[in-house]
């Protein structure tokens, strides 16, 4: 369908005044439609909003892919719509553990998708580094607030990260260890999130 036809369909069917140039800019990724425009565009093109978005990354993209309004998602999460909108606009999630679990359920997000969508990758990496290098038990609750994982599964993963890191470090202090063997522990910490996901598959 030509951009002019799409623009006409948006006007005729949904009352949206969108030019053919705007449709071209959407196609090229120079502009992004808002939630209302995306829903209407999907209607004109006879597809779902999710098919237009590709792989969603942010909270907004996940919400729009499911054709869900801010008010509905905020209600399902147990949050004031204006508070939710601020978090979505800032791409920074600040909900509590219960709200985070409700968000994951409402948007059907895996733990990894949830972490990316809430913009907390760096925060998780710091918690995991601390869990690996110090007392892992102290980090079960903070990580659980970020990711709705079964308690035992999370505890096992943190304990394993701790054990694996300390085993690498013990090898560096043993007789005959090479001067560069401390790099094993540093590399492990640099890739701690990858190790965590390997221990907690979706």
Short mmCIF file of C-alpha atoms in Angstrom, two decimals:
data_model
loop_
_atom_site.label_atom_id
_atom_site.label_comp_id
_atom_site.label_asym_id
_atom_site.label_seq_id
_atom_site.Cartn_x
_atom_site.Cartn_y
_atom_site.Cartn_z
CA UNK A 1 0.00 0.00 0.00
CA UNK A 2 1.44 3.39 -0.96
CA UNK A 3 2.09 6.01 1.77
CA UNK A 4 -0.67 8.22 0.36
CA UNK A 5 -3.19 5.37 0.65
CA UNK A 6 -2.10 4.68 4.24
CA UNK A 7 -2.46 8.38 5.14
CA UNK A 8 -5.91 8.42 3.54
CA UNK A 9 -6.93 5.30 5.50
CA UNK A 10 -5.77 6.85 8.77
CA UNK A 11 -7.86 9.96 8.05
CA UNK A 12 -10.96 8.18 6.74
CA UNK A 13 -11.12 5.33 9.26
CA UNK A 14 -9.60 6.87 12.40
CA UNK A 15 -9.81 10.64 11.92
CA UNK A 16 -6.04 11.07 12.17
CA UNK A 17 -4.48 13.81 10.08
CA UNK A 18 -1.23 12.16 9.00
CA UNK A 19 0.56 13.09 5.80
CA UNK A 20 2.13 10.68 3.31
CA UNK A 21 5.52 12.18 4.28
CA UNK A 22 4.92 11.19 7.90
CA UNK A 23 4.09 7.63 6.82
CA UNK A 24 7.36 7.53 4.84
CA UNK A 25 9.26 8.82 7.91
CA UNK A 26 7.69 6.00 9.99
CA UNK A 27 8.75 3.44 7.40
CA UNK A 28 12.34 4.72 7.41
CA UNK A 29 12.53 4.88 11.20
CA UNK A 30 13.00 8.65 11.24
CA UNK A 31 9.86 9.14 13.30
CA UNK A 32 7.81 6.80 15.47
CA UNK A 33 4.01 6.78 15.70
CA UNK A 34 2.49 7.36 19.11
CA UNK A 35 0.28 4.70 20.68
CA UNK A 36 -2.93 5.91 19.03
CA UNK A 37 -1.29 6.25 15.61
CA UNK A 38 0.29 2.80 15.88
CA UNK A 39 -3.04 1.17 16.70
CA UNK A 40 -4.71 2.97 13.80
CA UNK A 41 -1.83 2.12 11.45
CA UNK A 42 -2.18 -1.55 12.36
CA UNK A 43 -5.90 -1.32 11.59
CA UNK A 44 -5.29 0.24 8.20
CA UNK A 45 -2.64 -2.36 7.34
CA UNK A 46 -4.66 -5.29 8.74
CA UNK A 47 -2.03 -6.48 11.20
CA UNK A 48 -1.30 -6.25 14.91
CA UNK A 49 0.68 -3.41 16.47
CA UNK A 50 3.29 -5.99 17.52
CA UNK A 51 3.93 -6.92 13.89
CA UNK A 52 4.70 -3.28 13.11
CA UNK A 53 7.10 -2.86 16.02
CA UNK A 54 9.36 -5.84 15.42
CA UNK A 55 11.00 -6.97 18.64
CA UNK A 56 9.91 -4.64 21.46
CA UNK A 57 12.64 -3.41 23.80
CA UNK A 58 11.17 -0.68 26.00
CA UNK A 59 8.14 -0.74 28.28
CA UNK A 60 6.28 1.51 25.83
CA UNK A 61 7.01 -0.83 22.91
CA UNK A 62 5.89 -3.91 24.87
CA UNK A 63 2.70 -2.12 25.94
CA UNK A 64 1.97 -0.89 22.43
CA UNK A 65 2.69 -4.33 20.93
CA UNK A 66 -0.11 -5.67 23.12
CA UNK A 67 -2.43 -2.78 22.15
CA UNK A 68 -2.77 -1.81 25.80
CA UNK A 69 -3.35 1.73 27.05
CA UNK A 70 -1.37 3.36 29.85
CA UNK A 71 -4.41 3.44 32.13
CA UNK A 72 -5.16 -0.26 31.68
CA UNK A 73 -1.57 -1.34 32.30
CA UNK A 74 -1.23 0.97 35.31
CA UNK A 75 -4.44 -0.51 36.77
CA UNK A 76 -3.20 -4.07 36.23
CA UNK A 77 0.11 -3.22 37.87
CA UNK A 78 -1.56 -1.43 40.79
CA UNK A 79 -0.16 2.00 40.08
CA UNK A 80 -1.41 5.51 39.41
CA UNK A 81 -1.46 6.10 35.61
CA UNK A 82 0.56 9.33 35.85
CA UNK A 83 3.26 7.58 37.91
CA UNK A 84 3.43 4.75 35.41
CA UNK A 85 3.61 7.19 32.48
CA UNK A 86 6.55 9.04 34.08
CA UNK A 87 8.44 5.76 34.47
CA UNK A 88 7.65 4.72 30.91
CA UNK A 89 8.65 8.13 29.51
CA UNK A 90 11.90 8.06 31.49
CA UNK A 91 12.50 4.40 30.57
CA UNK A 92 13.25 3.77 34.26
CA UNK A 93 11.07 1.39 36.28
CA UNK A 94 10.67 2.12 40.00
CA UNK A 95 7.88 -0.28 40.95
CA UNK A 96 8.10 -2.56 43.98
CA UNK A 97 8.44 -6.34 43.78
CA UNK A 98 4.70 -6.99 43.56
CA UNK A 99 4.25 -4.36 40.85
CA UNK A 100 7.23 -5.72 38.92
CA UNK A 101 5.75 -9.22 38.96
CA UNK A 102 2.36 -7.81 37.87
CA UNK A 103 4.08 -5.88 35.05
CA UNK A 104 5.83 -9.02 33.81
CA UNK A 105 2.56 -10.93 33.87
CA UNK A 106 0.51 -8.18 32.20
CA UNK A 107 3.00 -7.82 29.35
CA UNK A 108 3.93 -11.55 29.21
CA UNK A 109 7.61 -10.76 29.68
CA UNK A 110 10.34 -13.27 30.39
CA UNK A 111 12.74 -12.23 33.17
CA UNK A 112 15.34 -11.17 30.59
CA UNK A 113 12.80 -9.12 28.59
CA UNK A 114 11.57 -7.52 31.81
CA UNK A 115 15.07 -6.49 32.80
CA UNK A 116 15.77 -4.91 29.41
CA UNK A 117 12.37 -3.20 29.25
CA UNK A 118 12.75 -1.70 32.73
CA UNK A 119 16.27 -0.41 31.99
CA UNK A 120 17.84 -2.19 34.96
CA UNK A 121 20.60 -4.22 33.26
CA UNK A 122 23.41 -2.24 34.89
CA UNK A 123 21.78 -2.39 38.30
CA UNK A 124 21.47 -6.18 38.07
CA UNK A 125 25.11 -6.50 37.01
CA UNK A 126 26.23 -4.56 40.11
CA UNK A 127 24.08 -6.69 42.42
CA UNK A 128 25.38 -9.90 40.86
CA UNK A 129 29.03 -8.77 41.16
CA UNK A 130 28.45 -8.02 44.83
CA UNK A 131 26.70 -11.36 45.36
CA UNK A 132 29.60 -13.20 43.74
CA UNK A 133 32.34 -11.41 45.68
CA UNK A 134 30.71 -11.06 49.13
CA UNK A 135 27.81 -12.76 50.96
CA UNK A 136 25.41 -13.90 48.22
CA UNK A 137 22.54 -14.34 50.69
CA UNK A 138 22.30 -10.57 51.21
CA UNK A 139 21.43 -10.09 47.53
CA UNK A 140 18.52 -12.52 47.18
CA UNK A 141 15.85 -9.94 48.10
CA UNK A 142 17.24 -7.03 46.02
CA UNK A 143 17.48 -9.24 42.92
CA UNK A 144 14.04 -10.74 43.61
CA UNK A 145 12.56 -7.20 43.61
CA UNK A 146 13.91 -6.73 40.09
CA UNK A 147 13.07 -10.14 38.63
CA UNK A 148 10.09 -12.35 39.42
CA UNK A 149 11.97 -15.64 39.69
CA UNK A 150 11.13 -18.54 42.01
CA UNK A 151 13.01 -18.04 45.28
CA UNK A 152 14.86 -21.35 45.26
CA UNK A 153 15.95 -20.92 41.65
CA UNK A 154 17.30 -17.44 42.41
CA UNK A 155 19.12 -18.60 45.54
CA UNK A 156 20.72 -21.49 43.65
CA UNK A 157 21.90 -19.16 40.88
CA UNK A 158 23.44 -16.62 43.30
CA UNK A 159 25.12 -19.35 45.33
CA UNK A 160 26.55 -20.86 42.15
CA UNK A 161 27.88 -17.49 40.94
CA UNK A 162 29.52 -17.00 44.33
CA UNK A 163 31.08 -20.49 44.28
CA UNK A 164 32.29 -20.21 40.69
CA UNK A 165 33.89 -16.81 41.28
CA UNK A 166 35.67 -17.92 44.45
CA UNK A 167 36.88 -21.12 42.79
CA UNK A 168 38.50 -19.00 40.05
CA UNK A 169 40.08 -16.70 42.61
CA UNK A 170 41.38 -19.61 44.69
CA UNK A 171 43.10 -20.95 41.60
CA UNK A 172 44.98 -17.64 41.23
CA UNK A 173 46.43 -17.83 44.73
CA UNK A 174 47.58 -21.46 44.52
CA UNK A 175 51.24 -22.42 44.04
CA UNK A 176 52.30 -22.34 40.45
CA UNK A 177 49.49 -20.03 39.27
CA UNK A 178 50.57 -17.84 36.39
CA UNK A 179 50.78 -14.06 36.81
CA UNK A 180 47.81 -13.53 34.48
CA UNK A 181 45.53 -16.07 36.14
CA UNK A 182 43.70 -13.31 38.09
CA UNK A 183 42.19 -12.34 34.75
CA UNK A 184 39.87 -15.34 35.03
CA UNK A 185 38.08 -13.77 37.99
CA UNK A 186 37.92 -10.36 36.32
CA UNK A 187 36.54 -11.87 33.13
CA UNK A 188 33.95 -13.78 35.17
CA UNK A 189 32.75 -10.54 36.82
CA UNK A 190 32.71 -8.69 33.50
CA UNK A 191 30.39 -11.38 32.10
CA UNK A 192 28.39 -11.96 35.29
CA UNK A 193 24.99 -11.24 33.72
CA UNK A 194 25.61 -13.83 30.97
CA UNK A 195 26.55 -16.39 33.64
CA UNK A 196 23.40 -15.52 35.58
CA UNK A 197 21.13 -16.05 32.57
CA UNK A 198 22.83 -19.37 31.84
CA UNK A 199 21.88 -20.45 35.38
CA UNK A 200 18.30 -19.13 35.11
CA UNK A 201 17.08 -19.92 31.59
CA UNK A 202 13.71 -18.48 30.51
#
